[in-house]
Tab-separated table of C-alpha atoms in Angstrom:
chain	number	residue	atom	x	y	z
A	1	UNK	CA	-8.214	60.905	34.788
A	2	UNK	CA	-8.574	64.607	35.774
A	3	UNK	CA	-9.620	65.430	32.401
A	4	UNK	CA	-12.416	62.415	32.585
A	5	UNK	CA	-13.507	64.013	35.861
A	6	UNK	CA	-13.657	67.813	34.395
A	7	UNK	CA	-15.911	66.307	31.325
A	8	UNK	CA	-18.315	64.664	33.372
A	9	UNK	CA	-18.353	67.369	35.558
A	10	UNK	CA	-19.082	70.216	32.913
A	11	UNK	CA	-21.933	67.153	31.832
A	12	UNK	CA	-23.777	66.933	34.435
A	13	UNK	CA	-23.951	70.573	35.628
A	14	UNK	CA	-25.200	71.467	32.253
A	15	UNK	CA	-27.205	68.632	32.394
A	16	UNK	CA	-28.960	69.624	35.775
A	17	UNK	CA	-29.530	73.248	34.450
A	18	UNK	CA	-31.143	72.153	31.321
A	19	UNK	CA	-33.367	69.599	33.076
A	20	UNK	CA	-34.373	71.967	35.813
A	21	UNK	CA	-35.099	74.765	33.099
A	22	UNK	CA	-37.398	72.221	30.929
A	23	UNK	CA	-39.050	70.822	34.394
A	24	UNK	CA	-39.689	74.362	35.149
A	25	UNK	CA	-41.184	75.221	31.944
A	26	UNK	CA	-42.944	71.820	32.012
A	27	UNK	CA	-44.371	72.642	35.488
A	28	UNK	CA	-45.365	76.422	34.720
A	29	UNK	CA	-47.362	74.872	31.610
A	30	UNK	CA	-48.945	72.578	33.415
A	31	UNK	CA	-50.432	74.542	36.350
A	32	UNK	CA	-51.116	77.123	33.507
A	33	UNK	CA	-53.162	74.871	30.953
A	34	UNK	CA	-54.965	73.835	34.037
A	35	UNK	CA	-56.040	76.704	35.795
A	36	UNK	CA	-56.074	79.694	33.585
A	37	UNK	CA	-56.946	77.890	30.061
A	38	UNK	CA	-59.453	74.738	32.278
A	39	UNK	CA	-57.948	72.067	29.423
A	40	UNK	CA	-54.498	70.651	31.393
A	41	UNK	CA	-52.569	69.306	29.589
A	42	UNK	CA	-52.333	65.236	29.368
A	43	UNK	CA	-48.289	64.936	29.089
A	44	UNK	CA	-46.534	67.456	31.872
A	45	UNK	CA	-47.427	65.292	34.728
A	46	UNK	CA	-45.748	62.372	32.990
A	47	UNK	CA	-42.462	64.363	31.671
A	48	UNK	CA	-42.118	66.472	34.803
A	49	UNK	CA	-41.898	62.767	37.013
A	50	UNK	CA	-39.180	62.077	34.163
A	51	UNK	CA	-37.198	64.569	34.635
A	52	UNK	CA	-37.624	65.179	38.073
A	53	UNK	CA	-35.991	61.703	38.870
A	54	UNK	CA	-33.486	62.377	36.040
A	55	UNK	CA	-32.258	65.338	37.452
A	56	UNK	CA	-32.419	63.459	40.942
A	57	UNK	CA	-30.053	61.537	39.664
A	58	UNK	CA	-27.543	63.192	37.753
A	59	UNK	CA	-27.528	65.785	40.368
A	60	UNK	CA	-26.522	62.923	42.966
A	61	UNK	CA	-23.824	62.396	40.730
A	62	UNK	CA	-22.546	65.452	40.623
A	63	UNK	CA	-22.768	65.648	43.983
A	64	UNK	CA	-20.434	62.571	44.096
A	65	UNK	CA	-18.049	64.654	41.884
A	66	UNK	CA	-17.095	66.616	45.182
A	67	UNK	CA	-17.604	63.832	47.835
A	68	UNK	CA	-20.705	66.548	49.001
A	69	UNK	CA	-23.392	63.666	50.316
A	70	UNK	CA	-23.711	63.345	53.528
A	71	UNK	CA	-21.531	61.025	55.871
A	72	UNK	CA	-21.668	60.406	59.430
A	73	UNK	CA	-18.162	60.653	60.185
A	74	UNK	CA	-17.807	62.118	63.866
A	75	UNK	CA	-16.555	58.913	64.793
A	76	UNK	CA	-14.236	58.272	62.405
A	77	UNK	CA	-12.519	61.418	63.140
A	78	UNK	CA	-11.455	59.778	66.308
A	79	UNK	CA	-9.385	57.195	64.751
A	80	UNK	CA	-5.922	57.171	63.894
A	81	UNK	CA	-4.851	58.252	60.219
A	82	UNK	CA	-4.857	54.529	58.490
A	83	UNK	CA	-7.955	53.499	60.172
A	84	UNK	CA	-9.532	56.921	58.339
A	85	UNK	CA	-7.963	56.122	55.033
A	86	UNK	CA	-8.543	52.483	55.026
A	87	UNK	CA	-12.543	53.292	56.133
A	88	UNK	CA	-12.715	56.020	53.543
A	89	UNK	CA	-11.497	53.605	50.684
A	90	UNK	CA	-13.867	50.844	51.868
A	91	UNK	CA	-16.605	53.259	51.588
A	92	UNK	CA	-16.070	53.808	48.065
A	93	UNK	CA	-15.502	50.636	47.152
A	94	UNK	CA	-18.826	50.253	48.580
A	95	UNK	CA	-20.469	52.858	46.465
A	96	UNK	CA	-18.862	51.540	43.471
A	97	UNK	CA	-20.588	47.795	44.842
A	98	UNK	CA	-24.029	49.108	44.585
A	99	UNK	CA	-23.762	50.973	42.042
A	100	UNK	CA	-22.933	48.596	39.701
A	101	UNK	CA	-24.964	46.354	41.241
A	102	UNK	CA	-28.456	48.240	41.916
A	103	UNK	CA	-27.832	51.588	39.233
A	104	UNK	CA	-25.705	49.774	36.154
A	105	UNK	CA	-27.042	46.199	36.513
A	106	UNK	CA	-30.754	46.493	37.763
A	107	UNK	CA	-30.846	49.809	35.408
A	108	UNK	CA	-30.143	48.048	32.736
A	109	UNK	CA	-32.192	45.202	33.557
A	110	UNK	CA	-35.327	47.370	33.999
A	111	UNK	CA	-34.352	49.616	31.070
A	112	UNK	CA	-34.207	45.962	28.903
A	113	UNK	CA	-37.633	44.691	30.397
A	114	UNK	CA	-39.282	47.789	29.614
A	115	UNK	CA	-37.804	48.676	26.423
A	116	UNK	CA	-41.386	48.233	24.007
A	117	UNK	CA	-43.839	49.097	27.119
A	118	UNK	CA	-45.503	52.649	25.923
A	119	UNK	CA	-46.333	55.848	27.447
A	120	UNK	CA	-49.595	57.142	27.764
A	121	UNK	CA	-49.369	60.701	27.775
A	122	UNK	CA	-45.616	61.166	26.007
A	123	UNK	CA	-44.701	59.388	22.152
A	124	UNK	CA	-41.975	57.245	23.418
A	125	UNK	CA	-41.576	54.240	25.402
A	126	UNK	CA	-40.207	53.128	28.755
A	127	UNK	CA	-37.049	51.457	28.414
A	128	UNK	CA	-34.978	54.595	26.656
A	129	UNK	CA	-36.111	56.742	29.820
A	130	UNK	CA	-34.893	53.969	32.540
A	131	UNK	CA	-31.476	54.393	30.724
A	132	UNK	CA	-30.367	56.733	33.198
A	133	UNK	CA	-29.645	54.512	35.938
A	134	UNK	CA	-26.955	52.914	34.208
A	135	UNK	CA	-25.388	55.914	33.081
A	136	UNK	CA	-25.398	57.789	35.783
A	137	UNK	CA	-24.130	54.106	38.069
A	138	UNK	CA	-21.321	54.160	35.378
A	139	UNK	CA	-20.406	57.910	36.256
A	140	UNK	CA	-20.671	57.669	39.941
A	141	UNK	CA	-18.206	54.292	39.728
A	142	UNK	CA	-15.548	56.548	37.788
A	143	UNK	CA	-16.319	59.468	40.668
A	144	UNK	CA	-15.766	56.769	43.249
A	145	UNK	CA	-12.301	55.512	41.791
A	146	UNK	CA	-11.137	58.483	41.045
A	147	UNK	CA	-11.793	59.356	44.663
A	148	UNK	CA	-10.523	55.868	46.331
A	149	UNK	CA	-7.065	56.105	44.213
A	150	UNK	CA	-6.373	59.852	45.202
A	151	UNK	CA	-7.264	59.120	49.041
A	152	UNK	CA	-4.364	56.134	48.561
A	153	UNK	CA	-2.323	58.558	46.724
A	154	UNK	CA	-2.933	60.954	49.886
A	155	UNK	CA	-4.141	63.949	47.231
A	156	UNK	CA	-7.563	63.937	48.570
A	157	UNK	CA	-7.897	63.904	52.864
A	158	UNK	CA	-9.898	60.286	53.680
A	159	UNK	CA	-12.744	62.485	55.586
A	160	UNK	CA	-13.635	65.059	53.141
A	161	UNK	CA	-13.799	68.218	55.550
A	162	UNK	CA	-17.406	69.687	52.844
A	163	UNK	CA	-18.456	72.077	55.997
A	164	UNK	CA	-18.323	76.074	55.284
A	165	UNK	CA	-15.965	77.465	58.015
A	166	UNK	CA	-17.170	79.615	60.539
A	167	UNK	CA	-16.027	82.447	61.614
């Protein structure tokens, strides 16, 4: 399962970093066909929404990948050992709940609906670009099993402690 979780790991970083850089380079075009050549260009508004919410979401799952997003748990903290544990794993049984309810079955559900509807400014359609939800529902389920069996297995603390220490 570690080996799972390195792969998808190595994924989605180099998936963020590529989908910045092109968003960047999409962007920089953009605001340069527009104001320096007066013609802008029809497409980069369309791609950079595309793979701004792309990287929105593979970036939340990699952010999953390290149990990084942001949990009030000040109160939890305050509860004996099992009651963290046993909260912890219901959280993540949560996540994995609407994820494959909202990201892997609504995903796929718009991705299906909207498979032949066409693009104005880019040459492909829809559906193939709503295809992230699933897969990045699919990853963040794996990411929240992985997680839920190694806070039972007690390898992984049930509050994840993500704050920089201060000296």
């Amino acid at each position: 399962m570690q080996v799972v979780k390195k792969s998808f790991d190595r994924f989605l970083a180099v998936a963020c970093v590529a989908l910045f850089a092109v968003l960047v380079v999409t962007v920089v075009w953009q605001v340069f066909s527009r104001q320096v050549l007066n013609s802008p260009s029809a497409w980069t508004s369309e791609l950079a929404q595309y793979l701004f919410v792309w990287l929105g979401l593979f970036g939340a799952a990699l952010v999953f990948a390290e149990r990084g997003h942001i949990a009030v748990d000040f109160v939890v903290r305050k509860f004996p050992p099992v009651v963290e544990k046993a909260t912890a794993v219901f959280v993540q049984l949560a996540i994995i709940a609407f994820s494959a309810l909202i990201l892997v079955w609504g995903g796929y559900r718009v991705a299906e609906k909207s498979w032949g509807q066409a693009l104005s400014g880019l040459p492909v359609t829809v559906g193939p670009l709503y295809l992230v939800m699933p897969i990045t529902g699919i990853i963040i389920i794996f990411y929240a099993l992985f997680h839920t069996l190694a806070v039972i297995r007690g390898d992984e603390e049930p509050i994840a402690d993500t704050e920089p220490d201060v000296v």
